[in-house]
Amino acid sequence: AYATDSSTLYGVIPTSGDDSIVTVNATTGAVISTVGTIANGTSELISMAYHPGPTSGAGDDQLIMLEVSGSSGAVVWVDPATPSAKNTYGSLIWSPASLFTGLAYDSVQGMLYASTPFGPDGLYEIDLGTCPPSPCTSNQLSGADVPISDGSLSYSPDSQRLYLLGTSFG
C-alpha cells in the first residue's frame, strides 16, 4: 500500500503466527524495516490498502487490510503510527475470503475495492460506512467481471482511477 502523502510503501508479511507490517523500498522491493507486528495467531493479513484520512495530518491515516482465517474474513485497519494495534471494521460474507487478493481505497469516493478471480470473479466494492456492525456491505461492480488471478489493486487520487494487475485466465 502506497502512502501518497508520505511517499511510504507499506507491505505485510503473513506468517503462520503473527504478521509483520513493513516498509518497502519502492525501487528495489527490499524490506526496509518492520514497523509493527500484528498478534493474530493463525489468521493471515493477505492484502493492504492505504486510507489517507479526511485531514492532511497523519493522525487519521489507516492501513486497511483483509484478514482471513479458514474460509472467513474481516476488514481490519491499523494506524501507521501505531501499526501493532489492530482495529476491526467488520466481517465479510465472502467464502472463502482468501480468494480476494487485491485491495485498494478510493480516497475521493471513500470506497474500498477488492478483486477476485473466482465465482463470480471481478471487482467488488466494500462500503466501510456499513460496518460495524458486521458484516460489511459489499457488491460486485456491474460490468467488472474481470478474471484476474493473484490480482493486485491500486487507486490513484491524481488520475482518480483504479488499477488492476494480475494474471489473466479464462
Short mmCIF file of C-alpha atoms in Angstrom, two decimals:
data_model
loop_
_atom_site.label_atom_id
_atom_site.label_comp_id
_atom_site.label_asym_id
_atom_site.label_seq_id
_atom_site.Cartn_x
_atom_site.Cartn_y
_atom_site.Cartn_z
CA ALA A 1 0.00 0.00 0.00
CA TYR A 2 1.48 3.34 -1.04
CA ALA A 3 1.01 6.31 1.29
CA THR A 4 0.89 9.19 -1.18
CA ASP A 5 1.17 11.89 1.48
CA SER A 6 4.39 10.49 3.00
CA SER A 7 5.76 8.62 -0.06
CA THR A 8 5.97 5.46 2.04
CA LEU A 9 5.40 1.99 0.62
CA TYR A 10 3.95 -0.42 3.19
CA GLY A 11 3.66 -4.18 2.96
CA VAL A 12 2.56 -7.10 5.06
CA ILE A 13 4.44 -10.33 5.69
CA PRO A 14 1.90 -13.00 6.65
CA THR A 15 3.14 -16.00 8.61
CA SER A 16 1.61 -18.94 10.42
CA GLY A 17 1.96 -16.87 13.60
CA ASP A 18 1.94 -13.09 13.99
CA ASP A 19 2.08 -10.93 10.84
CA SER A 20 4.50 -8.05 10.27
CA ILE A 21 3.80 -4.60 8.84
CA VAL A 22 6.90 -3.43 6.95
CA THR A 23 8.12 -0.51 4.88
CA VAL A 24 9.45 -1.38 1.44
CA ASN A 25 11.99 0.31 -0.84
CA ALA A 26 9.85 1.31 -3.85
CA THR A 27 12.79 0.98 -6.25
CA THR A 28 14.28 -2.36 -5.20
CA GLY A 29 11.36 -4.06 -3.42
CA ALA A 30 13.58 -4.79 -0.43
CA VAL A 31 12.10 -4.61 3.06
CA ILE A 32 13.48 -1.51 4.80
CA SER A 33 12.12 -2.10 8.28
CA THR A 34 9.45 -3.80 10.34
CA VAL A 35 7.23 -1.08 11.76
CA GLY A 36 4.78 -3.27 13.65
CA THR A 37 3.63 -6.78 14.44
CA ILE A 38 0.00 -7.85 14.47
CA ALA A 39 -0.73 -10.55 17.04
CA ASN A 40 -3.27 -12.53 15.03
CA GLY A 41 -2.22 -16.15 15.56
CA THR A 42 -3.26 -18.39 12.66
CA SER A 43 -5.18 -15.63 10.84
CA GLU A 44 -3.33 -14.01 7.95
CA LEU A 45 -3.29 -10.48 6.55
CA ILE A 46 -3.40 -11.06 2.79
CA SER A 47 -3.83 -7.63 1.22
CA MET A 48 -3.48 -3.97 2.16
CA ALA A 49 -4.73 -0.54 1.07
CA TYR A 50 -3.86 2.96 2.27
CA HIS A 51 -6.51 5.40 3.50
CA PRO A 52 -5.04 8.93 3.84
CA GLY A 53 -7.74 10.06 6.26
CA PRO A 54 -10.02 13.07 5.95
CA THR A 55 -7.38 15.59 7.06
CA SER A 56 -3.84 16.33 5.91
CA GLY A 57 -2.48 15.28 9.31
CA ALA A 58 -1.02 11.82 9.84
CA GLY A 59 -3.20 11.12 12.89
CA ASP A 60 -6.19 9.83 10.91
CA ASP A 61 -4.38 7.71 8.28
CA GLN A 62 -5.15 3.99 8.08
CA LEU A 63 -3.62 0.85 6.61
CA ILE A 64 -6.70 -1.21 5.73
CA MET A 65 -6.18 -4.97 5.40
CA LEU A 66 -8.09 -8.12 4.62
CA GLU A 67 -7.57 -10.68 7.38
CA VAL A 68 -8.56 -14.29 6.70
CA SER A 69 -8.90 -17.34 8.90
CA GLY A 70 -10.08 -20.55 7.26
CA SER A 71 -12.88 -19.57 4.88
CA SER A 72 -13.95 -16.41 6.75
CA GLY A 73 -12.54 -12.91 6.55
CA ALA A 74 -12.74 -9.43 8.00
CA VAL A 75 -11.66 -5.92 7.09
CA VAL A 76 -9.22 -4.61 9.70
CA TRP A 77 -7.06 -1.49 9.99
CA VAL A 78 -4.08 -0.07 11.83
CA ASP A 79 -2.78 3.45 12.29
CA PRO A 80 0.63 3.64 10.53
CA ALA A 81 1.98 5.45 13.60
CA THR A 82 0.98 2.54 15.89
CA PRO A 83 0.86 -0.42 13.49
CA SER A 84 0.69 -3.12 16.16
CA ALA A 85 -2.78 -2.11 17.38
CA LYS A 86 -5.33 -3.77 15.08
CA ASN A 87 -8.90 -2.48 14.79
CA THR A 88 -11.79 -4.25 13.06
CA TYR A 89 -14.25 -2.67 10.62
CA GLY A 90 -16.30 -5.85 10.25
CA SER A 91 -16.60 -9.32 8.78
CA LEU A 92 -17.19 -10.18 5.14
CA ILE A 93 -19.80 -12.50 3.67
CA TRP A 94 -17.39 -13.90 1.03
CA SER A 95 -16.36 -17.50 1.36
CA PRO A 96 -13.58 -18.28 1.12
CA ALA A 97 -12.35 -14.75 1.78
CA SER A 98 -8.77 -15.76 0.95
CA LEU A 99 -9.70 -15.64 -2.76
CA PHE A 100 -9.85 -11.84 -2.56
CA THR A 101 -6.24 -10.83 -3.14
CA GLY A 102 -6.34 -7.19 -4.22
CA LEU A 103 -7.41 -4.25 -2.06
CA ALA A 104 -7.45 -0.51 -2.83
CA TYR A 105 -9.02 2.53 -1.17
CA ASP A 106 -10.58 5.26 -3.31
CA SER A 107 -9.96 8.38 -1.22
CA VAL A 108 -12.15 10.56 -3.48
CA GLN A 109 -15.31 8.40 -3.21
CA GLY A 110 -14.47 6.93 0.20
CA MET A 111 -14.85 3.35 -1.08
CA LEU A 112 -12.77 0.19 -0.59
CA TYR A 113 -12.32 -2.16 -3.58
CA ALA A 114 -11.31 -5.83 -3.71
CA SER A 115 -10.56 -8.22 -6.57
CA THR A 116 -11.02 -11.97 -7.01
CA PRO A 117 -10.73 -14.41 -9.90
CA PHE A 118 -13.39 -16.77 -8.53
CA GLY A 119 -17.16 -17.09 -8.54
CA PRO A 120 -18.27 -14.55 -9.54
CA ASP A 121 -14.93 -13.05 -10.47
CA GLY A 122 -14.16 -9.40 -10.83
CA LEU A 123 -14.09 -6.25 -8.78
CA TYR A 124 -16.12 -5.66 -5.64
CA GLU A 125 -16.74 -2.55 -3.60
CA ILE A 126 -16.95 -2.61 0.19
CA ASP A 127 -18.83 0.21 1.90
CA LEU A 128 -16.87 0.77 5.10
CA GLY A 129 -19.65 3.06 6.34
CA THR A 130 -21.85 -0.04 6.83
CA CYS A 131 -19.52 -1.75 9.27
CA PRO A 132 -19.60 -2.10 12.14
CA PRO A 133 -21.88 -3.89 12.65
CA SER A 134 -20.80 -6.97 10.78
CA PRO A 135 -20.93 -7.96 8.06
CA CYS A 136 -19.75 -5.11 5.86
CA THR A 137 -21.93 -4.44 2.81
CA SER A 138 -20.22 -5.41 -0.44
CA ASN A 139 -21.27 -5.96 -4.03
CA GLN A 140 -19.76 -6.82 -7.39
CA LEU A 141 -19.27 -3.84 -9.67
CA SER A 142 -21.57 -4.02 -12.67
CA GLY A 143 -19.64 -4.90 -15.83
CA ALA A 144 -16.47 -5.65 -13.85
CA ASP A 145 -16.36 -9.42 -14.43
CA VAL A 146 -12.56 -9.47 -14.76
CA PRO A 147 -10.92 -12.92 -14.46
CA ILE A 148 -7.56 -11.89 -12.95
CA SER A 149 -5.63 -14.34 -10.81
CA ASP A 150 -3.40 -13.03 -7.98
CA GLY A 151 -4.82 -9.57 -8.55
CA SER A 152 -3.28 -6.50 -7.03
CA LEU A 153 -5.23 -3.23 -6.90
CA SER A 154 -4.15 0.36 -6.55
CA TYR A 155 -6.03 3.65 -6.60
CA SER A 156 -4.53 6.92 -7.81
CA PRO A 157 -6.09 10.07 -6.34
CA ASP A 158 -4.35 12.08 -9.09
CA SER A 159 -5.98 10.25 -12.02
CA GLN A 160 -8.99 9.09 -9.94
CA ARG A 161 -8.56 5.63 -11.47
CA LEU A 162 -8.45 2.14 -10.07
CA TYR A 163 -5.63 -0.04 -11.44
CA LEU A 164 -5.66 -3.85 -11.52
CA LEU A 165 -2.59 -6.01 -12.16
CA GLY A 166 -2.53 -9.80 -12.27
CA THR A 167 -2.54 -12.88 -14.44
CA SER A 168 -5.37 -13.17 -16.96
CA PHE A 169 -7.07 -16.53 -17.43
CA GLY A 170 -10.36 -17.93 -18.69
#
